[in-house]
Coordinates of C-alpha atoms and ligand atoms in Angstrom, one line a residue:
M1 CA 0.0 -0.1 -0.1
S2 CA 1.4 3.6 -0.7
L3 CA 1.4 5.9 2.2
A4 CA 1.2 9.0 0.2
G5 CA -0.5 11.7 1.9
R6 CA -0.3 10.0 5.1
R7 CA 1.0 11.9 8.1
V8 CA 3.2 9.6 10.4
V9 CA 4.5 10.7 13.8
L10 CA 7.7 8.5 14.6
G11 CA 8.3 8.4 18.5
V12 CA 11.8 7.1 19.3
S13 CA 12.7 6.3 22.9
G14 CA 15.9 5.4 24.3
G15 CA 17.3 1.8 23.5
I16 CA 19.8 0.5 21.4
A17 CA 17.2 -0.3 18.6
A18 CA 16.8 3.6 18.1
Y19 CA 19.6 3.3 15.4
K20 CA 16.9 1.1 13.3
A21 CA 14.3 3.9 13.7
A22 CA 16.4 6.2 11.2
Y23 CA 16.0 3.4 8.6
L24 CA 12.3 3.2 9.5
A25 CA 11.8 6.9 9.0
R26 CA 13.4 6.4 5.6
R27 CA 11.0 3.4 4.7
F28 CA 8.0 5.5 5.6
I29 CA 9.3 8.5 3.3
E30 CA 9.8 6.0 0.5
K31 CA 6.3 4.9 0.6
G32 CA 5.0 8.5 0.4
A33 CA 4.3 9.4 3.9
T34 CA 5.4 12.5 5.6
V35 CA 7.4 11.9 8.7
R36 CA 7.8 13.8 11.8
V37 CA 9.9 12.7 14.8
V38 CA 9.6 13.1 18.5
M39 CA 12.3 11.8 20.6
T40 CA 12.8 11.1 24.3
Q41 CA 16.0 12.8 25.9
T42 CA 17.6 9.1 26.3
A43 CA 17.0 8.6 22.6
T44 CA 19.0 11.5 21.7
E45 CA 21.7 9.8 23.3
F46 CA 21.6 6.9 20.9
V47 CA 20.9 8.7 17.6
G48 CA 21.3 12.3 16.9
A49 CA 18.3 14.6 16.2
A50 CA 20.3 15.8 13.0
T51 CA 19.9 12.3 11.7
F52 CA 16.3 12.5 11.9
A53 CA 16.2 16.2 10.6
G54 CA 18.2 15.1 7.6
L55 CA 16.0 12.2 6.6
T56 CA 12.6 13.9 7.4
G57 CA 13.1 17.7 6.7
Y58 CA 11.5 18.6 9.9
A59 CA 13.5 19.2 13.3
P60 CA 12.6 16.5 15.6
V61 CA 10.7 17.5 18.8
T62 CA 12.9 16.7 21.8
A63 CA 11.2 18.7 24.6
L64 CA 7.9 20.2 25.5
T65 CA 9.1 23.6 24.7
D66 CA 11.7 25.2 22.3
H67 CA 10.9 23.8 19.1
P68 CA 11.8 26.1 16.2
E69 CA 8.4 25.8 14.6
S70 CA 6.0 25.4 17.3
V71 CA 5.3 26.7 20.6
S72 CA 3.4 23.6 21.8
P73 CA 5.0 20.9 19.8
H74 CA 3.2 17.9 21.4
T75 CA -0.2 19.2 20.7
D76 CA 0.7 20.3 17.2
L77 CA 2.1 17.0 16.4
G78 CA -0.6 15.0 18.1
R79 CA -3.4 16.8 16.2
W80 CA -1.3 16.6 12.9
A81 CA -0.6 12.8 13.1
D82 CA -2.8 10.4 11.2
L83 CA -0.9 7.8 13.1
V84 CA 1.8 7.5 15.9
V85 CA 4.2 4.7 15.8
I86 CA 6.7 4.3 18.8
A87 CA 9.8 2.4 17.7
P88 CA 11.6 1.4 19.7
A89 CA 9.2 1.4 22.7
T90 CA 11.2 0.9 25.9
A91 CA 9.7 -0.3 29.1
A92 CA 9.7 3.1 30.6
T93 CA 8.0 4.7 27.4
L94 CA 5.3 1.9 27.4
A95 CA 4.7 2.5 31.2
R96 CA 4.3 6.1 30.8
I97 CA 1.8 5.5 27.9
A98 CA -0.3 3.0 29.9
G99 CA -0.3 5.1 32.9
G100 CA -1.3 8.3 30.9
L101 CA 1.6 10.2 32.0
S102 CA 3.0 13.1 29.8
E103 CA 6.3 14.3 31.4
D104 CA 8.3 14.1 28.2
A105 CA 7.6 15.3 24.5
L106 CA 6.9 11.7 23.3
S107 CA 4.3 10.7 25.9
A108 CA 2.7 14.1 25.8
T109 CA 2.4 13.7 22.0
V110 CA 0.6 10.4 22.4
L111 CA -1.5 11.8 25.2
A112 CA -2.5 14.7 23.0
S113 CA -3.3 12.5 19.9
E114 CA -6.6 10.8 18.8
A115 CA -4.6 9.1 16.0
P116 CA -4.2 5.2 16.1
L117 CA -1.1 4.2 18.0
V118 CA 1.3 1.4 17.1
V119 CA 4.1 0.5 19.4
A120 CA 7.1 -1.8 18.7
P121 CA 8.6 -2.7 22.3
A122 CA 12.4 -3.3 22.3
M123 CA 14.2 -4.2 25.8
H124 CA 16.1 -7.0 27.5
T125 CA 14.2 -10.4 28.1
E126 CA 14.0 -9.8 31.9
M127 CA 12.4 -6.3 31.3
W128 CA 10.0 -7.6 28.7
Q129 CA 8.8 -10.5 30.9
H130 CA 8.5 -8.5 34.0
P131 CA 5.1 -8.3 35.3
A132 CA 5.2 -4.4 35.4
T133 CA 5.8 -4.4 31.6
Q134 CA 3.3 -7.0 30.8
R135 CA 0.8 -5.1 32.8
S136 CA 1.6 -2.0 30.6
I137 CA 1.1 -4.1 27.3
A138 CA -2.2 -5.4 28.6
T139 CA -3.5 -2.0 29.5
L140 CA -2.3 -0.6 26.1
V141 CA -4.1 -3.6 24.1
A142 CA -7.1 -2.9 26.0
D143 CA -6.9 0.7 25.0
G144 CA -6.6 -0.3 21.3
V145 CA -2.9 0.4 20.9
H146 CA -1.4 -1.9 18.3
V147 CA 1.7 -3.8 19.6
V148 CA 4.1 -5.2 17.2
G149 CA 6.5 -7.6 18.4
P150 CA 8.9 -8.0 20.0
V151 CA 10.6 -11.2 18.5
S152 CA 13.4 -13.4 20.0
G153 CA 17.0 -12.6 18.8
A154 CA 20.2 -10.8 19.4
L155 CA 19.8 -8.2 22.1
A156 CA 22.3 -5.4 23.2
G157 CA 25.4 -6.4 24.9
G158 CA 25.7 -9.8 23.2
D159 CA 22.6 -11.0 24.9
E160 CA 19.9 -13.4 23.2
G161 CA 16.3 -13.9 23.9
S162 CA 12.8 -12.3 23.5
G163 CA 12.6 -8.6 23.5
R164 CA 14.3 -7.7 20.2
M165 CA 12.3 -5.2 18.1
V166 CA 10.7 -6.3 15.0
E167 CA 12.5 -5.3 11.7
P168 CA 11.5 -2.0 10.2
E169 CA 9.7 -3.8 7.3
D170 CA 7.4 -5.5 9.7
I171 CA 6.6 -2.2 11.7
V172 CA 5.7 -0.5 8.2
A173 CA 3.5 -3.5 7.3
R174 CA 1.7 -3.2 10.6
V175 CA 1.2 0.6 10.1
E176 CA -0.1 0.1 6.6
D177 CA -2.6 -2.5 8.0
V178 CA -3.8 0.0 10.8
L179 CA -4.1 2.9 8.2
A180 CA -5.9 0.9 5.6
G181 CA -8.7 0.3 8.1
G182 CA -11.8 -1.9 7.9
M183 CA -13.3 0.1 4.8
S184 CA -10.2 0.0 2.7
G185 CA -11.2 0.0 -1.0
V186 CA -14.9 1.0 -0.3
K187 CA -16.0 3.9 -2.3
V188 CA -18.1 6.4 -0.2
L189 CA -20.2 9.2 -1.2
V190 CA -21.7 11.6 1.4
T191 CA -23.8 14.6 0.8
A192 CA -24.0 17.1 3.5
G193 CA -25.2 20.8 4.2
G194 CA -28.2 22.5 3.2
T195 CA -28.7 23.8 -0.3
R196 CA -29.2 27.5 -1.1
E197 CA -31.6 28.3 -4.0
P198 CA -31.0 31.8 -5.4
I199 CA -33.8 34.4 -5.6
D200 CA -31.7 37.1 -7.0
P201 CA -27.6 37.2 -6.7
V202 CA -27.9 38.2 -3.0
R203 CA -30.7 36.3 -1.5
Y204 CA -31.4 32.6 -1.6
I205 CA -33.9 30.0 -0.1
G206 CA -31.9 28.2 2.4
N207 CA -32.3 26.0 5.5
R208 CA -30.7 25.6 8.9
S209 CA -28.5 22.5 8.1
S210 CA -25.1 23.1 9.2
G211 CA -23.4 20.1 7.5
K212 CA -21.8 18.8 10.8
M213 CA -23.5 15.4 10.7
G214 CA -22.6 14.7 7.2
H215 CA -18.9 15.9 7.6
E216 CA -18.6 13.7 10.8
I217 CA -19.8 10.9 8.7
A218 CA -17.3 11.5 5.8
D219 CA -14.5 11.9 8.1
E220 CA -15.1 8.7 10.0
A221 CA -15.4 6.8 6.8
A222 CA -12.0 8.3 5.7
R223 CA -10.4 7.3 9.0
R224 CA -11.7 3.7 8.4
G225 CA -9.7 3.8 5.1
A226 CA -12.7 4.2 2.7
D227 CA -12.3 6.2 -0.5
V228 CA -14.5 9.1 0.4
T229 CA -16.1 11.9 -1.7
L230 CA -18.0 14.5 0.2
V231 CA -20.5 16.7 -1.8
T232 CA -21.1 19.7 0.5
T233 CA -22.4 23.2 0.9
S234 CA -21.0 23.6 4.3
G235 CA -17.9 25.7 5.1
L236 CA -16.8 23.3 7.9
P237 CA -13.4 21.7 7.6
S238 CA -13.2 18.0 6.5
H239 CA -10.5 15.3 7.1
H240 CA -7.4 15.9 4.7
W241 CA -8.2 12.3 3.2
V242 CA -11.6 13.4 2.0
T243 CA -12.1 14.2 -1.5
R244 CA -14.4 17.4 -1.3
V245 CA -16.7 18.8 -3.7
D246 CA -18.1 22.2 -2.7
V247 CA -21.5 23.1 -3.9
D248 CA -24.4 25.4 -3.3
T249 CA -27.7 24.6 -5.0
A250 CA -29.7 21.3 -5.3
E251 CA -28.8 21.5 -9.1
S252 CA -24.9 21.7 -8.5
M253 CA -25.1 18.9 -5.8
A254 CA -27.0 16.6 -8.2
S255 CA -24.3 17.0 -11.2
A256 CA -21.4 16.7 -8.4
V257 CA -23.2 13.3 -7.1
A258 CA -24.0 12.1 -10.8
A259 CA -20.0 12.1 -11.2
V260 CA -19.2 10.0 -8.2
E261 CA -19.2 6.1 -8.2
A262 CA -20.0 4.8 -5.0
D263 CA -20.3 1.3 -3.1
V264 CA -22.0 3.2 -0.1
A265 CA -23.9 6.6 -0.3
V266 CA -25.0 8.5 2.8
M267 CA -27.4 11.4 1.8
A268 CA -27.0 13.5 4.9
A269 CA -27.7 16.8 3.0
A270 CA -30.9 18.9 3.5
V271 CA -31.7 19.4 0.0
A272 CA -34.3 22.1 -0.9
D273 CA -37.5 20.6 -2.4
F274 CA -38.5 23.7 -4.3
R275 CA -36.3 26.6 -5.8
P276 CA -37.4 29.9 -7.4
A277 CA -38.1 29.1 -11.2
S278 CA -36.7 32.3 -12.6
P279 CA -33.9 33.7 -10.3
V280 CA -33.6 37.2 -11.4
A281 CA -30.1 38.5 -12.6
A282 CA -30.2 41.7 -10.9
K283 CA -30.9 42.5 -7.2
L284 CA -34.4 42.9 -6.4
S285 CA -35.3 46.3 -5.0
R286 CA -37.4 47.1 -2.0
T287 CA -38.9 50.0 -4.2
E288 CA -40.3 47.3 -6.5
G289 CA -42.5 46.0 -3.6
P290 CA -42.8 42.2 -2.7
P291 CA -41.9 40.0 -5.5
D292 CA -44.0 37.1 -6.6
I293 CA -41.6 34.2 -6.5
V294 CA -42.8 31.2 -8.5
L295 CA -41.2 27.9 -7.2
E296 CA -40.5 24.6 -8.9
A297 CA -39.1 21.4 -7.8
T298 CA -35.7 20.5 -7.6
P299 CA -34.1 17.4 -8.7
D300 CA -34.6 14.7 -6.2
I301 CA -31.0 13.5 -5.7
L302 CA -31.5 10.5 -3.8
S303 CA -33.9 9.0 -6.4
T304 CA -31.1 9.2 -9.1
V305 CA -29.0 7.3 -6.7
V306 CA -31.5 4.7 -6.3
A307 CA -32.0 4.2 -10.0
R308 CA -28.4 3.7 -10.9
S309 CA -27.6 0.4 -12.5
K310 CA -24.8 -0.2 -9.8
R311 CA -27.1 1.0 -6.8
P312 CA -25.0 1.7 -3.8
Y313 CA -25.8 0.6 -0.2
L314 CA -27.8 3.8 0.6
V315 CA -28.4 5.6 3.8
G316 CA -31.0 8.3 3.6
F317 CA -31.8 10.9 6.3
A318 CA -35.0 12.6 7.4
A319 CA -35.3 15.6 9.8
E320 CA -38.9 15.5 11.0
T321 CA -40.7 17.7 13.4
G322 CA -42.7 15.6 15.6
S323 CA -43.5 11.8 15.3
L324 CA -41.6 9.4 13.2
D325 CA -44.6 8.3 11.1
R326 CA -43.4 10.3 7.9
A327 CA -39.8 8.8 8.3
I328 CA -41.2 5.3 8.5
E329 CA -43.2 5.8 5.3
K330 CA -39.9 7.6 3.6
A331 CA -38.0 4.3 4.5
R332 CA -40.5 2.1 3.1
V333 CA -41.0 4.0 -0.2
K334 CA -37.7 5.7 -0.9
G335 CA -35.5 2.7 -2.0
V336 CA -32.9 3.3 1.0
D337 CA -31.3 0.5 2.8
L338 CA -31.4 2.6 6.2
L339 CA -33.1 5.8 7.1
V340 CA -31.6 8.1 9.8
A341 CA -34.4 9.9 11.3
N342 CA -34.4 12.7 13.8
D343 CA -37.0 15.0 15.4
I344 CA -35.3 18.2 15.3
T345 CA -37.5 19.8 17.8
R346 CA -36.1 17.7 20.5
E347 CA -33.4 19.4 22.9
G348 CA -29.9 18.4 21.7
A349 CA -31.2 17.3 18.3
G350 CA -30.9 18.9 14.9
F351 CA -29.2 21.7 13.2
G352 CA -26.1 23.3 14.2
T353 CA -25.5 21.4 17.6
D354 CA -22.8 19.0 18.5
T355 CA -25.3 16.5 19.4
N356 CA -28.2 14.6 18.0
I357 CA -31.1 12.0 18.8
V358 CA -31.7 9.8 15.9
S359 CA -33.7 6.6 15.2
I360 CA -32.6 4.1 12.6
V361 CA -35.6 3.4 10.5
E362 CA -35.5 0.0 8.2
P363 CA -37.6 -0.3 5.1
D364 CA -39.4 -3.1 6.9
G365 CA -40.5 -0.7 9.5
G366 CA -37.7 -1.9 12.0
L367 CA -37.0 0.9 14.5
D368 CA -33.9 1.4 16.8
H369 CA -33.9 4.5 18.8
W370 CA -30.4 5.8 19.7
P371 CA -29.8 7.8 22.7
L372 CA -28.5 11.4 22.7
M373 CA -25.0 11.3 21.3
T374 CA -22.4 13.5 19.9
K375 CA -22.6 13.7 16.0
A376 CA -19.1 12.2 16.0
D377 CA -20.3 9.2 18.1
I378 CA -23.5 8.7 15.8
A379 CA -21.0 8.8 12.7
R380 CA -19.0 5.8 14.3
R381 CA -22.2 3.9 15.3
L382 CA -23.6 4.3 11.9
W383 CA -20.3 3.1 10.2
D384 CA -20.3 0.0 12.4
L385 CA -23.8 -0.7 11.5
V386 CA -23.4 -0.2 7.7
E387 CA -20.3 -2.1 7.8
A388 CA -22.1 -5.0 9.5
R389 CA -24.9 -4.9 7.1
R390 CA -22.7 -5.0 4.1
Q391 CA -20.8 -8.2 5.2
Ligands
CTP401 N1 -33.0 14.3 -0.8 C1 -32.3 14.4 -2.0 N2 -33.0 15.4 -3.0 C2 -33.8 16.1 -2.9 C3 -34.6 16.1 -1.5 C4 -34.1 15.1 -0.6 O1 -31.5 13.7 -2.2 N3 -34.1 16.9 -3.7 C5 -32.6 13.5 0.3 C6 -32.1 14.0 1.5 O2 -30.6 14.2 1.4 C7 -32.4 12.8 2.4 C8 -33.6 12.1 1.9 O3 -33.6 12.4 0.5 O4 -31.4 11.8 2.6 C9 -35.1 12.4 2.5 O5 -35.2 14.0 2.7 P1 -36.5 14.7 3.0 O6 -36.3 16.2 2.6 O7 -36.9 14.3 4.2 O8 -37.5 13.9 1.8 P2 -38.7 14.4 1.1 O9 -39.2 13.4 0.2 O10 -38.3 15.6 0.5 O11 -39.8 14.5 2.2 P3 -40.6 15.9 2.6 O12 -42.0 15.6 2.4 O13 -40.4 15.8 4.2 O14 -40.0 17.1 2.2

């Protein structure tokens, strides 16, 4: 797999295997990744920071302050990372991370990052087998950390045994697996935001949709390795792996959608059903009095996706005010596989909020009511459900 466009933070802690981290950085770069290095102080005694600066083009972070490019290097690196990999990971670094400590730049970067973490332990056999280290490992595994190795072989000082760091190629392979995610190779289309239908060059008919839900859904699919196209009217940011097409009207959204092949489509946009039939070219003036605005129907984007010869797995949305009866009817007739319905009048649900309360409606009338959750959590649960259904 190519790592083109992937941002890898390589954490180096202080063990003799640190010399292999330089080669590991090189392998990531050859695969197309951008690499930034963070080192513990002890690691700098094994390999010079200049080596990593030369390889990566970025001065390694070795302290919580005093970086030439950042006043808060650990949070900058933590947020920047698509993945953090610690190689070698000493017993002390593993214990610090398992315990949530953050007294050096490396452990602080890990704590400041939501990115997946891969660790490649390296230490003497006694240290690896010590119950304290095994407790750290068990905690890390329970936290979802990916542990690669160690293996048996030659150790520092001429010793032999388990505790040897796996070879850089194996670490690269593990990183590729983690980055690939469960949705690797799946083409996902997401629509998001409310459309704006022009009345004149200044005014439009719009709605209160912020696009947050759709953007969370697109970002989460990208993090799971899907190949995501987001067709959006929203100015909100999106994950840098998402291919984004910015649109404004239902018409422009319809043409953008038509150009995207998809295995899964999630239609989270609030598309206007009607638009002014003849938007005027010049700004309407108050002196002319209230205009008569004649409306016409917009293209029904969802139905064009349903009609495709290669119809994707399809998730529709329905924002309702009040009971779910209309949503249940929509799930039955619209040709979707799932409908995410919400009552926008409920506290904590609906437009512009960070949370939502949704119900999953099946075409056969099946209903699952989810509790109040953040939109990010809804996105995760929705993809868990879609992935399970598509198997
Ligand atoms: N949708 C669409 N194109 C439209 C209108 C809606 O693709 N022109 C999609 C939405 O993105 C959503 C689903 O259709 O996934 C349902 O939208 P909704 O507005 O609830 O459906 P309508 O059939 O327009 O129902 P209503 O009678 O409530 O307006």
